[in-house]
mmCIF file of C-alpha atoms in Angstrom:
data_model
loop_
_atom_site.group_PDB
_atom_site.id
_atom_site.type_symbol
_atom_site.label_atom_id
_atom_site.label_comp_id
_atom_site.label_asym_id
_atom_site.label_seq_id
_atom_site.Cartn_x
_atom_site.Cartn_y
_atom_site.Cartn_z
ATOM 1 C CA UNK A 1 21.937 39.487 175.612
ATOM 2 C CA UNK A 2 21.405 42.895 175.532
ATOM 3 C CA UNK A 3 25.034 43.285 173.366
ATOM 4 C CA UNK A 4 24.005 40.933 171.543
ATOM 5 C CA UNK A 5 20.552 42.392 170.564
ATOM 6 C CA UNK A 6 22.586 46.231 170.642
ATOM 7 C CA UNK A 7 25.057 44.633 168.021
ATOM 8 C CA UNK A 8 22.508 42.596 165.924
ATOM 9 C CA UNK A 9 20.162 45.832 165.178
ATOM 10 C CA UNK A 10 22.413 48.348 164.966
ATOM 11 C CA UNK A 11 23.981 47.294 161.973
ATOM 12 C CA UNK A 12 27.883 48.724 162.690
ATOM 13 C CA UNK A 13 29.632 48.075 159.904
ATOM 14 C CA UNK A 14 31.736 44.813 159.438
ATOM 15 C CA UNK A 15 35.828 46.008 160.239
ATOM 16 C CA UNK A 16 39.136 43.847 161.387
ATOM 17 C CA UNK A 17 38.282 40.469 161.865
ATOM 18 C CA UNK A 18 34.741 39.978 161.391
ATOM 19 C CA UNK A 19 35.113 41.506 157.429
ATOM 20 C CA UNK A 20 37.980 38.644 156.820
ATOM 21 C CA UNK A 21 35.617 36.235 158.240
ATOM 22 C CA UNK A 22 33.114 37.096 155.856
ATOM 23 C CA UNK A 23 35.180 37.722 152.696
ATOM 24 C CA UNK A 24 36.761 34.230 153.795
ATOM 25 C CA UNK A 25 33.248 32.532 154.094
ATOM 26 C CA UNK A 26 31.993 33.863 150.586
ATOM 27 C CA UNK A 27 34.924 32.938 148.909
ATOM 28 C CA UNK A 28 35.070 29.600 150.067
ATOM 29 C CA UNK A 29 31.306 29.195 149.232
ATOM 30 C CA UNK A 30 31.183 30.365 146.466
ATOM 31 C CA UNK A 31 34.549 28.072 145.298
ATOM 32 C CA UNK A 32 33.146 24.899 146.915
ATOM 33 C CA UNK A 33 29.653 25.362 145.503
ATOM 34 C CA UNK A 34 30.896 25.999 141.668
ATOM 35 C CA UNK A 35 32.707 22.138 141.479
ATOM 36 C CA UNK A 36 29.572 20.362 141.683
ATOM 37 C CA UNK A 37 28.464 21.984 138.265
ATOM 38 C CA UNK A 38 31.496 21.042 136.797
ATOM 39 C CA UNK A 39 31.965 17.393 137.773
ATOM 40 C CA UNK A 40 28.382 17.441 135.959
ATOM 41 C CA UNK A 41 29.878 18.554 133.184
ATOM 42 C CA UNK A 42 32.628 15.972 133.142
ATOM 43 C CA UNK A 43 30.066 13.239 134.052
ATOM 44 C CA UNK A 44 28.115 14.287 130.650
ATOM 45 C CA UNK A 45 31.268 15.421 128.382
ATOM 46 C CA UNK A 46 30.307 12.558 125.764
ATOM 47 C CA UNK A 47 26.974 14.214 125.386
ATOM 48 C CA UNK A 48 27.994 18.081 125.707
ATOM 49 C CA UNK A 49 30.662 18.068 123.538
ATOM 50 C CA UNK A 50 28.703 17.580 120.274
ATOM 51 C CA UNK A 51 26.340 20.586 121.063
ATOM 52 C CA UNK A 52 27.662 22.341 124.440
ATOM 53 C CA UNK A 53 24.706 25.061 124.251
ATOM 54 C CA UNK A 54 25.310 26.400 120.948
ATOM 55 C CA UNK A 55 29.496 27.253 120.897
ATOM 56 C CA UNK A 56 28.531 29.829 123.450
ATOM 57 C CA UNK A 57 31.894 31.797 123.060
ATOM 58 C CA UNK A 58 32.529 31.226 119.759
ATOM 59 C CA UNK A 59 35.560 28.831 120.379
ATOM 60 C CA UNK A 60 34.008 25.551 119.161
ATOM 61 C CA UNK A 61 31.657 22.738 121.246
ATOM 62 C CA UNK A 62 34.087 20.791 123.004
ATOM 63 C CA UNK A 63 37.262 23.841 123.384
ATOM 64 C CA UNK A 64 34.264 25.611 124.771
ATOM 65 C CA UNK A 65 32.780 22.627 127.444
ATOM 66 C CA UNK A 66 37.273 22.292 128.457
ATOM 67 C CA UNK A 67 37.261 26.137 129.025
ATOM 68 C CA UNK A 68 33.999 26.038 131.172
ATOM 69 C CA UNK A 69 35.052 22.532 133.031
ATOM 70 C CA UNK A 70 38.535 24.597 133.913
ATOM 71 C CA UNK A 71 36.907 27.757 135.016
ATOM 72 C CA UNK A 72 34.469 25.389 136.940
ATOM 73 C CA UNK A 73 36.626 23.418 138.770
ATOM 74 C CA UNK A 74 40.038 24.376 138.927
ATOM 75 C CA UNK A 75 39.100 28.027 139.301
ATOM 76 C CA UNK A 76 36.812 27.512 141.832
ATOM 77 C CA UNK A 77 39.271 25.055 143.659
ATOM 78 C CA UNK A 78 41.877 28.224 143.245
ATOM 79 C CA UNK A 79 39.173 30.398 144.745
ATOM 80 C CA UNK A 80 38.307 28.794 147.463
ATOM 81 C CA UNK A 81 42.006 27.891 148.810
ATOM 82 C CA UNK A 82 42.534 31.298 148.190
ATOM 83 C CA UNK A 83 45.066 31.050 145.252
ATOM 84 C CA UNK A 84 45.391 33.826 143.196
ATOM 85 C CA UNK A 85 41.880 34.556 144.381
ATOM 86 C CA UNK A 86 41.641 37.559 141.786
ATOM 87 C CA UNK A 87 41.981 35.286 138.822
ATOM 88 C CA UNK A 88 40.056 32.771 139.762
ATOM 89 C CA UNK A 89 37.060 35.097 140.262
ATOM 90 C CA UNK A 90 37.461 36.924 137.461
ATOM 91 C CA UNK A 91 37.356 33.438 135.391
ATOM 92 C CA UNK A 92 33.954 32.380 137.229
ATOM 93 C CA UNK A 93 33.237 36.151 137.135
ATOM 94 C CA UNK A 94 33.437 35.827 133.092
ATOM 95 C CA UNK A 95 31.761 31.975 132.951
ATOM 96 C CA UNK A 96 28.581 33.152 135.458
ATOM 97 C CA UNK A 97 28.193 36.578 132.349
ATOM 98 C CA UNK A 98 28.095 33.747 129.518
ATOM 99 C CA UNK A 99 25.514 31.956 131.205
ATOM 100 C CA UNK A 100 23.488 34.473 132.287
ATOM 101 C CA UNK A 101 23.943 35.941 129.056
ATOM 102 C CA UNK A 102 22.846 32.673 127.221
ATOM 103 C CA UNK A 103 20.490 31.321 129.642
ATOM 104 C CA UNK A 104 18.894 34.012 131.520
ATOM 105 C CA UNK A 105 15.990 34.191 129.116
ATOM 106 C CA UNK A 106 16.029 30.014 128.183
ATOM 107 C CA UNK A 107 12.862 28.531 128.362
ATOM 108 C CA UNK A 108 14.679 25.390 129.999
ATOM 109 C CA UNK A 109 16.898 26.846 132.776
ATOM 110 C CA UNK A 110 15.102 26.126 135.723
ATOM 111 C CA UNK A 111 16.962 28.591 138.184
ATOM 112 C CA UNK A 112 16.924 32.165 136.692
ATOM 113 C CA UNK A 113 18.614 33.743 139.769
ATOM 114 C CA UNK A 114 21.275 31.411 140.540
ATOM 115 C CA UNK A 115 23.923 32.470 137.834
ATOM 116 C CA UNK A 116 22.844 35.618 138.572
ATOM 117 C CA UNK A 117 23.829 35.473 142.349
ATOM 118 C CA UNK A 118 27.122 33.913 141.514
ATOM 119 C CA UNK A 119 27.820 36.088 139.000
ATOM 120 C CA UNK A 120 27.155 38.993 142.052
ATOM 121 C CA UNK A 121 29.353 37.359 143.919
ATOM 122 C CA UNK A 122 32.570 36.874 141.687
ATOM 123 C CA UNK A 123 32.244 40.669 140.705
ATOM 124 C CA UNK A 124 32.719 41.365 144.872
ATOM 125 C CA UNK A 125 35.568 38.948 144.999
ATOM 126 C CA UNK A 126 37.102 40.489 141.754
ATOM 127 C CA UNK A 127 36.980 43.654 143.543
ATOM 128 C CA UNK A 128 38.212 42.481 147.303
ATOM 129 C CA UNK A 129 40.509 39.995 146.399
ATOM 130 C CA UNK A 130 40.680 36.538 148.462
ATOM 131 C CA UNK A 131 40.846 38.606 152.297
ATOM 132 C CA UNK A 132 43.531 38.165 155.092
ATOM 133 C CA UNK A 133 42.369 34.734 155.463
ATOM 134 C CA UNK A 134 43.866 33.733 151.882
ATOM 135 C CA UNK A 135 47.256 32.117 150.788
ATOM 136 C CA UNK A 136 47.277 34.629 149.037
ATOM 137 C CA UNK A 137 47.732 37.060 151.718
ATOM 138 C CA UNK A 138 50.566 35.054 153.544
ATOM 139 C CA UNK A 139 52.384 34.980 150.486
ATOM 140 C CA UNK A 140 51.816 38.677 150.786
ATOM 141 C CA UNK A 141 52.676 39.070 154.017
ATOM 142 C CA UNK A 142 56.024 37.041 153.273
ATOM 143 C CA UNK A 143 57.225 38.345 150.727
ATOM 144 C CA UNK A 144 57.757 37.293 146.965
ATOM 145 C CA UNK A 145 60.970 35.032 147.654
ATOM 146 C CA UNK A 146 62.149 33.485 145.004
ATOM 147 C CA UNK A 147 60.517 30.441 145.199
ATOM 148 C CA UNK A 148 57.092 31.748 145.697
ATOM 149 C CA UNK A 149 57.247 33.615 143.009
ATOM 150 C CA UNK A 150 58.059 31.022 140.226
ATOM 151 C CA UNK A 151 55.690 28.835 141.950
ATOM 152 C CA UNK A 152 52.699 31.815 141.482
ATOM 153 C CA UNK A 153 54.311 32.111 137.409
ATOM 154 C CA UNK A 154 54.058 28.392 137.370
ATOM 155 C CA UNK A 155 50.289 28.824 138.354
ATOM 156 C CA UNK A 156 49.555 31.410 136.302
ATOM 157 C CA UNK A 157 51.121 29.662 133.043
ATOM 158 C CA UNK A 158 48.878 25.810 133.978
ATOM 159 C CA UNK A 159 45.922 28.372 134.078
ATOM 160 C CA UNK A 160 47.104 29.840 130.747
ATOM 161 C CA UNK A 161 47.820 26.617 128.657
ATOM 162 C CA UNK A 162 44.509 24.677 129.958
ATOM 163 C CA UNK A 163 42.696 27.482 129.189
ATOM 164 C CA UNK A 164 43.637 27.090 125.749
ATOM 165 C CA UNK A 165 43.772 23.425 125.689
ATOM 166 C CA UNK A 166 42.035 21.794 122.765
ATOM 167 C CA UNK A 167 42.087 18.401 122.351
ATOM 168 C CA UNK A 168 41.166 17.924 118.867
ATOM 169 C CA UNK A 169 44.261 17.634 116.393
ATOM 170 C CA UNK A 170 42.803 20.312 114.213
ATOM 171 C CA UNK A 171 42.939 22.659 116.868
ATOM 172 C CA UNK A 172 46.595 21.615 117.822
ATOM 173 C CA UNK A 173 47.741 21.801 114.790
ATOM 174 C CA UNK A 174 46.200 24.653 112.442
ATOM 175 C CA UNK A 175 44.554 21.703 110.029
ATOM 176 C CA UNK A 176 41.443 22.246 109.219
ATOM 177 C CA UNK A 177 39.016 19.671 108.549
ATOM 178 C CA UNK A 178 39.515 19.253 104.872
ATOM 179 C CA UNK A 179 43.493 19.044 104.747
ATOM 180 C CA UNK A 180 43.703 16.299 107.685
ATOM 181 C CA UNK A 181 40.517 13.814 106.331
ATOM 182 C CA UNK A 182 42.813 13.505 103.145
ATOM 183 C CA UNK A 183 45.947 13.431 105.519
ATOM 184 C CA UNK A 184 44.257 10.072 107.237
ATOM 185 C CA UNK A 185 42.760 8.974 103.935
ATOM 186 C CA UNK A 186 46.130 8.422 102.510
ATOM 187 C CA UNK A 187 47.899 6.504 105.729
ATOM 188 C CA UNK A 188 45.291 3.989 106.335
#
């Protein structure tokens, strides 16, 4: 008890082991606890795609709602298996600054802190990377083989293209809006 009560008050700092634990913890907390927000947005993409609060990064509605879905779940499912841990914080990192950017001061948000508190937390993860406790790190610890490493490019390029994914032919294509009504006008 009296170890217990010795280590408890005073406060040695966290080293070896108990510092993987914890990076390990946050990151897979702070992973698992981003989905839920985006299978919301998934459950409500009929109604957020016409008006997904005001094109907040200047992308469009609905290119903006895909990007923020990604980041949301993938990402998070990324960060909290511990896959290219860096990356996926930095992309929560960047979608927790456009909301607290956005929303910090709306009138409607009900929880003021909360993107605030992840947005904390990507920033540390940014900064430590996924810990010891990571797939990353046994990649690491293995060595880039030949495999691993296409698999990691292979990774990186899925989080490229649906990152850019748009799903509206205008987008696809380089129409605009103007050139492809008359383009469908014409065929039907």
């Amino acid at each position: 008890m009296k170890k217990l009560f010795n280590w408890f008050f005073s406060n040695p700092p966290a080293r070896g082991d108990s510092l993987d634990f914890a990076t390990a913890f946050l990151r897979i907390f702070a992973g698992l606890a981003m989905i839920p927000y985006g299978i919301g947005k998934i459950e409500n993409y009929d109604k957020l795609k016409a008006s997904f609060f005001g094109n907040p990064v200047g992308l469009g509605d609905e290119p903006s709602l895909i990007l923020c879905i990604f980041q949301q779940i993938f990402c998070a499912a990324m960060l909290a298996l511990g896959i290219q841990s860096r990356f996926a914080a930095f992309m929560l990192f960047t979608n927790m600054a456009v909301a607290v950017k956005f929303h910090f001061f709306d009138p409607f948000c009900a929880v003021k802190a909360l993107p605030t508190l992840f947005l904390a937390i990507y920033a540390f993860l940014v900064v430590s990377g996924g810990g010891a406790m990571s797939v990353d790190n046994l990649i690491a610890k293995r060595g880039d083989s030949g495999a691993v490493a296409l698999f990691r490019k292979a990774c990186m390029l899925a989080a490229f293209v649906l990152a850019n994914f748009r799903t509206d032919a205008q987008a696809n294509f380089g129409l605009n809006a103007g050139r492809f009504s008359r383009l469908n006008a014409r065929t039907v």
